[in-house]
Structures are given as structure tokens and as C-alpha cells.
mmCIF file of C-alpha atoms in Angstrom:
data_model
loop_
_atom_site.group_PDB
_atom_site.id
_atom_site.type_symbol
_atom_site.label_atom_id
_atom_site.label_comp_id
_atom_site.label_asym_id
_atom_site.label_seq_id
_atom_site.Cartn_x
_atom_site.Cartn_y
_atom_site.Cartn_z
ATOM 1 C CA MET N 1 -30.798 40.171 27.607
ATOM 2 C CA ARG N 2 -34.142 39.139 25.794
ATOM 3 C CA GLU N 3 -35.628 41.671 28.311
ATOM 4 C CA ARG N 4 -32.476 44.207 27.966
ATOM 5 C CA LYS N 5 -33.247 44.216 23.932
ATOM 6 C CA GLU N 6 -37.476 44.023 24.348
ATOM 7 C CA ALA N 7 -36.979 47.381 26.620
ATOM 8 C CA LYS N 8 -34.567 48.930 24.121
ATOM 9 C CA THR N 9 -37.252 48.104 21.390
ATOM 10 C CA LEU N 10 -40.159 49.014 23.623
ATOM 11 C CA THR N 11 -38.174 52.416 23.739
ATOM 12 C CA ALA N 12 -37.360 53.054 20.272
ATOM 13 C CA MET N 13 -41.271 52.162 19.556
ATOM 14 C CA GLU N 14 -42.153 55.177 22.199
ATOM 15 C CA GLY N 15 -39.973 57.384 20.868
ATOM 16 C CA HIS N 16 -41.010 57.431 17.170
ATOM 17 C CA ALA N 17 -44.982 57.300 18.531
ATOM 18 C CA PHE N 18 -43.568 60.491 20.626
ATOM 19 C CA VAL N 19 -42.557 62.315 17.989
ATOM 20 C CA GLN N 20 -45.292 60.933 14.658
ATOM 21 C CA ARG N 21 -48.210 63.099 18.152
ATOM 22 C CA PHE N 22 -46.132 65.853 18.054
ATOM 23 C CA PHE N 23 -46.504 65.676 14.512
ATOM 24 C CA ASP N 24 -49.898 65.321 14.453
ATOM 25 C CA GLU N 25 -50.581 67.580 17.108
ATOM 26 C CA ASN N 26 -48.573 70.780 15.896
ATOM 27 C CA VAL N 27 -47.021 70.225 11.826
ATOM 28 C CA LEU N 28 -50.146 69.358 10.306
ATOM 29 C CA ARG N 29 -52.433 71.627 12.487
ATOM 30 C CA TRP N 30 -49.733 74.307 11.603
ATOM 31 C CA LEU N 31 -50.520 73.543 8.207
ATOM 32 C CA ARG N 32 -54.053 72.927 7.915
ATOM 33 C CA LEU N 33 -53.555 76.353 9.269
ATOM 34 C CA VAL N 34 -51.970 78.147 7.180
ATOM 35 C CA LEU N 35 -53.497 77.050 4.380
ATOM 36 C CA LEU N 36 -57.499 77.609 5.634
ATOM 37 C CA ARG N 37 -56.536 81.202 5.356
ATOM 38 C CA HIS N 38 -53.419 80.889 2.254
ATOM 39 C CA THR N 39 -54.622 78.487 -0.079
ATOM 40 C CA ASP N 40 -51.351 78.935 -2.327
ATOM 41 C CA ALA N 41 -49.077 78.317 0.698
ATOM 42 C CA GLN N 42 -45.945 76.967 0.232
ATOM 43 C CA PHE N 43 -43.414 74.732 1.999
ATOM 44 C CA ARG N 44 -39.719 74.334 2.130
ATOM 45 C CA LEU N 45 -38.291 71.978 4.050
ATOM 46 C CA ILE N 46 -34.678 73.304 6.266
ATOM 47 C CA GLY N 47 -33.455 71.053 8.386
ATOM 48 C CA THR N 48 -30.129 73.157 10.953
ATOM 49 C CA LYS N 49 -27.720 71.383 12.279
ATOM 50 C CA ARG N 50 -25.956 69.386 10.624
ATOM 51 C CA ASP N 51 -22.759 69.758 12.034
ATOM 52 C CA LYS N 52 -23.382 68.161 15.132
ATOM 53 C CA VAL N 53 -24.123 65.060 13.197
ATOM 54 C CA SER N 54 -22.249 62.151 12.023
ATOM 55 C CA ASN N 55 -21.920 61.261 8.410
ATOM 56 C CA SER N 56 -23.578 57.288 9.838
ATOM 57 C CA GLN N 57 -26.255 59.080 11.265
ATOM 58 C CA TRP N 58 -26.528 62.033 8.567
ATOM 59 C CA THR N 59 -28.092 58.235 6.330
ATOM 60 C CA ASP N 60 -30.962 57.703 9.203
ATOM 61 C CA VAL N 61 -31.365 60.743 9.657
ATOM 62 C CA ARG N 62 -32.258 61.570 5.461
ATOM 63 C CA ILE N 63 -34.022 57.555 5.421
ATOM 64 C CA ASP N 64 -35.873 58.596 8.391
ATOM 65 C CA LEU N 65 -37.697 62.056 6.792
ATOM 66 C CA ASN N 66 -38.153 60.595 3.439
ATOM 67 C CA LEU N 67 -39.939 58.349 4.451
ATOM 68 C CA ARG N 68 -41.976 60.373 6.498
ATOM 69 C CA LEU N 69 -42.359 62.471 3.519
ATOM 70 C CA LEU N 70 -43.980 60.135 1.685
ATOM 71 C CA ALA N 71 -45.722 58.240 4.968
ATOM 72 C CA PHE N 72 -47.319 62.176 5.060
ATOM 73 C CA LEU N 73 -48.465 62.313 1.255
ATOM 74 C CA LYS N 74 -50.312 58.486 1.684
ATOM 75 C CA GLY N 75 -53.037 60.911 3.913
ATOM 76 C CA HIS N 76 -53.705 60.680 7.414
ATOM 77 C CA GLY N 77 -56.393 59.378 7.741
ATOM 78 C CA HIS N 78 -59.344 61.869 5.955
ATOM 79 C CA GLN N 79 -57.411 65.231 7.383
ATOM 80 C CA VAL N 80 -55.527 64.878 4.069
ATOM 81 C CA THR N 81 -56.012 64.691 0.532
ATOM 82 C CA ILE N 82 -53.440 65.503 -2.264
ATOM 83 C CA GLN N 83 -54.809 65.492 -5.920
ATOM 84 C CA ASP N 84 -52.964 61.922 -7.577
ATOM 85 C CA ASP N 85 -50.788 64.483 -11.006
ATOM 86 C CA ILE N 86 -49.399 66.449 -7.604
ATOM 87 C CA ARG N 87 -48.284 63.398 -5.522
ATOM 88 C CA CYS N 88 -46.384 61.764 -8.632
ATOM 89 C CA THR N 89 -44.517 64.947 -9.084
ATOM 90 C CA LEU N 90 -44.329 65.638 -5.127
ATOM 91 C CA VAL N 91 -42.809 61.653 -4.709
ATOM 92 C CA LYS N 92 -40.361 62.700 -7.230
ATOM 93 C CA GLU N 93 -39.373 65.788 -5.566
ATOM 94 C CA PHE N 94 -39.035 64.117 -2.262
ATOM 95 C CA ASP N 95 -36.032 61.315 -3.691
ATOM 96 C CA GLN N 96 -34.404 64.573 -5.215
ATOM 97 C CA PRO N 97 -30.914 64.280 -3.033
ATOM 98 C CA MET N 98 -31.019 66.048 0.081
ATOM 99 C CA LEU N 99 -28.941 69.473 0.048
ATOM 100 C CA THR N 100 -26.736 70.333 2.268
ATOM 101 C CA THR N 101 -24.692 73.535 3.432
ATOM 102 C CA SER N 102 -21.891 75.004 5.598
ATOM 103 C CA VAL N 103 -22.143 78.996 6.772
ATOM 104 C CA MET N 104 -18.667 78.804 5.707
ATOM 105 C CA ASP N 105 -18.734 77.366 3.133
ATOM 106 C CA ARG N 106 -19.507 80.603 0.707
ATOM 107 C CA GLU N 107 -20.383 78.006 -2.505
ATOM 108 C CA SER N 108 -22.595 75.559 -0.529
ATOM 109 C CA LEU N 109 -24.779 78.638 0.830
ATOM 110 C CA ASN N 110 -25.678 79.682 -3.150
ATOM 111 C CA ALA N 111 -26.465 76.211 -4.401
ATOM 112 C CA ALA N 112 -28.813 76.166 -1.321
ATOM 113 C CA LEU N 113 -29.898 79.655 -2.576
ATOM 114 C CA GLN N 114 -30.113 78.469 -6.439
ATOM 115 C CA SER N 115 -31.864 74.966 -4.837
ATOM 116 C CA ILE N 116 -34.716 76.717 -2.746
ATOM 117 C CA GLN N 117 -35.686 79.956 -5.580
ATOM 118 C CA ARG N 118 -35.791 76.724 -7.916
ATOM 119 C CA THR N 119 -38.133 74.383 -6.311
ATOM 120 C CA ILE N 120 -39.831 77.508 -6.044
ATOM 121 C CA LEU N 121 -40.453 78.055 -9.618
ATOM 122 C CA LYS N 122 -41.071 74.219 -10.213
ATOM 123 C CA LEU N 123 -44.537 74.362 -7.535
ATOM 124 C CA ASN N 124 -46.073 77.175 -8.835
ATOM 125 C CA TYR N 125 -48.653 75.189 -10.613
ATOM 126 C CA LEU N 126 -49.442 72.511 -7.141
ATOM 127 C CA THR N 127 -52.043 73.087 -4.925
ATOM 128 C CA PHE N 128 -52.228 70.859 -1.768
ATOM 129 C CA PHE N 129 -56.114 70.184 -1.094
ATOM 130 C CA ILE N 130 -56.162 70.405 2.646
ATOM 131 C CA VAL N 131 -59.359 69.201 4.191
ATOM 132 C CA SER N 132 -59.831 70.454 7.598
ATOM 133 C CA ASN N 133 -62.158 68.208 9.959
ATOM 134 C CA SER N 134 -65.929 69.757 10.701
ATOM 135 C CA ASN N 135 -65.456 71.049 13.144
ATOM 136 C CA LEU N 136 -62.146 73.629 12.045
ATOM 137 C CA SER N 137 -63.936 74.886 9.340
ATOM 138 C CA PHE N 138 -66.484 77.629 9.968
ATOM 139 C CA SER N 139 -67.484 81.642 10.685
ATOM 140 C CA MET N 140 -65.879 82.406 13.287
ATOM 141 C CA PRO N 141 -68.120 84.034 15.071
ATOM 142 C CA LYS N 142 -67.975 87.670 17.081
ATOM 143 C CA ALA N 143 -67.718 85.646 20.440
ATOM 144 C CA TYR N 144 -64.217 83.729 18.565
ATOM 145 C CA THR N 145 -63.146 86.809 17.648
ATOM 146 C CA GLN N 146 -63.304 88.679 21.178
ATOM 147 C CA VAL N 147 -61.538 85.868 23.710
ATOM 148 C CA LEU N 148 -59.222 85.727 20.807
ATOM 149 C CA GLU N 149 -57.884 89.420 20.851
ATOM 150 C CA TYR N 150 -57.808 89.047 24.147
ATOM 151 C CA ILE N 151 -56.008 85.781 24.414
ATOM 152 C CA VAL N 152 -53.451 88.242 22.065
ATOM 153 C CA ARG N 153 -53.631 91.509 24.204
ATOM 154 C CA GLU N 154 -52.499 88.769 27.058
ATOM 155 C CA ARG N 155 -49.760 87.704 25.845
ATOM 156 C CA ARG N 156 -47.777 91.065 24.473
ATOM 157 C CA LEU N 157 -48.314 92.349 28.399
ATOM 158 C CA ALA N 158 -46.976 88.386 29.278
ATOM 159 C CA LYS N 159 -43.819 90.402 26.651
ATOM 160 C CA LYS N 160 -43.019 93.465 28.743
ATOM 161 C CA SER N 161 -42.873 90.869 31.936
ATOM 162 C CA GLU N 162 -39.109 92.103 34.194
ATOM 163 C CA THR N 163 -38.643 88.420 34.401
ATOM 164 C CA ARG N 164 -39.294 84.474 33.233
ATOM 165 C CA LYS N 165 -41.013 83.700 35.969
ATOM 166 C CA GLU N 166 -44.307 86.312 35.662
ATOM 167 C CA GLN N 167 -43.904 85.924 31.402
ATOM 168 C CA LEU N 168 -45.488 82.154 32.805
ATOM 169 C CA GLU N 169 -47.070 82.610 34.584
ATOM 170 C CA LYS N 170 -49.438 84.931 32.643
ATOM 171 C CA VAL N 171 -49.773 83.064 29.673
ATOM 172 C CA VAL N 172 -49.872 79.504 31.682
ATOM 173 C CA VAL N 173 -53.035 80.314 33.455
ATOM 174 C CA PRO N 174 -56.167 77.984 35.318
ATOM 175 C CA ILE N 175 -58.519 77.281 33.155
ATOM 176 C CA ASN N 176 -61.104 78.560 35.366
ATOM 177 C CA ASP N 177 -59.175 81.363 35.605
ATOM 178 C CA ILE N 178 -59.370 82.530 32.361
ATOM 179 C CA CYS N 179 -62.763 81.369 31.573
ATOM 180 C CA GLY N 180 -64.667 83.380 34.209
ATOM 181 C CA ARG N 181 -62.429 86.090 32.925
ATOM 182 C CA LEU N 182 -63.796 85.419 28.649
ATOM 183 C CA MET N 183 -67.434 85.361 30.860
ATOM 184 C CA ARG N 184 -67.171 89.003 31.828
ATOM 185 C CA LEU N 185 -65.266 90.535 29.311
ATOM 186 C CA ALA N 186 -68.085 88.375 26.328
ATOM 187 C CA GLY N 187 -71.470 87.382 28.411
ATOM 188 C CA LEU N 188 -70.155 84.050 27.944
ATOM 189 C CA THR N 189 -71.882 80.391 29.362
ATOM 190 C CA GLY N 190 -68.853 77.554 31.031
ATOM 191 C CA GLY N 191 -69.793 75.816 28.125
ATOM 192 C CA ALA N 192 -69.857 78.145 25.622
ATOM 193 C CA CYS N 193 -66.119 79.408 27.159
ATOM 194 C CA MET N 194 -64.325 75.915 26.672
ATOM 195 C CA ASP N 195 -66.029 75.129 23.516
ATOM 196 C CA ILE N 196 -64.218 77.895 22.361
ATOM 197 C CA LEU N 197 -61.212 77.534 23.983
ATOM 198 C CA ARG N 198 -61.087 73.959 22.306
ATOM 199 C CA THR N 199 -61.763 75.254 18.934
ATOM 200 C CA LEU N 200 -59.203 77.557 19.321
ATOM 201 C CA HIS N 201 -56.681 74.791 20.992
ATOM 202 C CA ASN N 202 -57.039 72.930 17.196
ATOM 203 C CA LEU N 203 -56.437 75.533 15.529
ATOM 204 C CA GLY N 204 -52.339 76.406 17.628
ATOM 205 C CA ASP N 205 -53.674 79.591 18.849
ATOM 206 C CA VAL N 206 -54.032 78.261 22.554
ATOM 207 C CA ARG N 207 -52.452 74.922 24.067
ATOM 208 C CA TRP N 208 -54.857 73.123 26.396
ATOM 209 C CA TYR N 209 -54.102 69.151 27.138
ATOM 210 C CA GLU N 210 -57.349 68.597 28.018
ATOM 211 C CA SER N 211 -56.197 65.121 27.083
ATOM 212 C CA GLU N 212 -55.288 62.512 30.660
ATOM 213 C CA ASP N 213 -52.663 61.657 28.450
ATOM 214 C CA TYR N 214 -51.015 64.061 29.498
ATOM 215 C CA GLY N 215 -50.902 63.965 33.195
ATOM 216 C CA GLN N 216 -53.358 65.346 36.295
ATOM 217 C CA ASP N 217 -50.890 68.020 35.659
ATOM 218 C CA PHE N 218 -51.437 69.929 32.721
ATOM 219 C CA LYS N 219 -54.877 69.033 32.489
ATOM 220 C CA ASP N 220 -56.213 72.172 34.447
ATOM 221 C CA LEU N 221 -54.245 74.419 33.485
ATOM 222 C CA ILE N 222 -54.203 76.660 29.108
ATOM 223 C CA ILE N 223 -51.541 78.099 27.623
ATOM 224 C CA LEU N 224 -52.738 81.676 25.608
ATOM 225 C CA ASP N 225 -49.030 81.615 24.296
ATOM 226 C CA PRO N 226 -47.667 78.639 22.364
ATOM 227 C CA THR N 227 -44.268 80.350 20.643
ATOM 228 C CA ILE N 228 -42.973 80.215 25.355
ATOM 229 C CA LEU N 229 -42.852 75.680 24.815
ATOM 230 C CA LEU N 230 -40.440 76.686 22.022
ATOM 231 C CA ASP N 231 -38.265 79.395 24.387
ATOM 232 C CA ILE N 232 -38.724 76.143 27.212
ATOM 233 C CA ILE N 233 -37.701 73.285 24.676
ATOM 234 C CA ARG N 234 -34.578 75.328 23.813
ATOM 235 C CA GLU N 235 -33.813 76.763 27.508
ATOM 236 C CA VAL N 236 -33.497 72.601 28.294
ATOM 237 C CA ILE N 237 -31.162 72.490 25.216
ATOM 238 C CA ASN N 238 -28.683 75.182 25.312
ATOM 239 C CA HIS N 239 -28.364 74.609 29.449
ATOM 240 C CA GLU N 240 -28.187 70.026 28.098
ATOM 241 C CA TYR N 241 -25.085 71.037 25.486
ATOM 242 C CA ASP N 242 -23.386 73.976 27.419
ATOM 243 C CA ALA N 243 -23.304 71.648 31.300
ATOM 244 C CA LYS N 244 -21.637 68.612 28.636
ATOM 245 C CA LYS N 245 -19.235 71.161 27.702
ATOM 246 C CA ARG N 246 -17.858 72.351 30.258
ATOM 247 C CA ARG N 247 -17.681 69.010 31.399
ATOM 248 C CA GLY N 248 -15.938 68.182 28.190
ATOM 249 C CA VAL N 249 -18.776 65.812 26.760
#
């Protein structure tokens, strides 16, 4: 019984670590990238599928989300710095009751719209100071631009594919394959090509799970279109939902 309880606790901890890691490597990187290019950008957090969450679960979700937002304000290492007066204002904002709405209720939709409009007005004077890692702050040289333009062209060609399999084969490619093409295109060395792709991964333009933490299967592959991951996850979730629905679950 004790072993089962410990295993359950460990599983929960691993799940939390996975979510936190996803936030750090994807959401936080995306925020930094947006704010690098648009320093006055503002963000509004909107959740969906409220009808899929029971009232008891909703309380847990609300508490967990509030704690995560507050933890974000405390900063992640040296990547995020927020002025004290702005921090206090945001803490008060995060502590406000969460507004829920439904497409079936016009009054709740109007209330949600008014809430968003009030928030935009309220946050007009707030500014986030995002201090990026030194390796992310640079004036993009010509080689980087050439590589990025090539990758964007490949994405557009892949979207014209007749099948999903063909599309995946065009945007999920061996790292040596893409480096060979880029070396011929831009006259890069192998090392320079790798460095550029690592930087584009850090900026969120491509996904390259180079670290062994993700396993050997992904180490030699690079994803030229990160949005394909969302499509795959959506298909898996919908497939599982449809399967449960057919079983009457």
C-alpha cells in the first residue's frame, strides 16, 4: 500500500515537472521572443473547455493557475525581471476572481468582452522588462536570415502536400540532411549551420530536441514547422475523445 502511494506521488511529481518544463521551454520562450520584437506587447490569458471540468476540479485548476502565475512573477533564474511596482499591480490582477463564460450565454460573453477591454485599458501603462539570455540578443546576420527564409519556404511547400505523411516527411527531417542543404545554399560550414539551428530552436522558429533527455529517437531530427506539434496533439486528443465517445465513456 505504501509503495503504491509513493508511486502515485512520484507520478504526480513527474507530471508537474513535465508541465513546468513545457512552460519554460515553450511558453516562456515565446513570451521572450514576442517582447524582444514588440516591447509594449500585452498578454491576456484565456482558457477554454470550461464545460469539460467539474466544479470540484475547477477549484483545483483555479488555485493551481493562480500559484503558477505568481511563481512566474518571482522570475525564472535570470531570464525574467519585473519592476517592483509592476509586480504589485500584477499580483493584485492575478488575485482577481476568474471570469467564466459560455457560448450559450450571451450575457456572460458580453461580460467577458468588457473584462478584456477593461484589462487592456488598465494595463496600458504596464511594461514587462524581459531580460533574455545573452545568446538570444543579437543582430541577425545575413546567414541567419537566409536559413530562416529557406525554412519558411519549406514550410509553405509542405502545407501543399496531399497527405499528412508527406507533409511530416518534409518538415521533420534528419539534421544532417537539412545541414547539407543549407551548406550548399548559404556556403556555411557544418559547425555554423548547427549553431544557427540551435539559435533558431531557442527563438522558437524550429524544434530540435538535441538533448539526450528527450531520447535518442529525436536527437538526429529537426522539426522545421513547430506548429505541426500542435496539430499532432490535437489529432491524438480528438481521436481519444471520439474513441471514448463511441464506447459511451
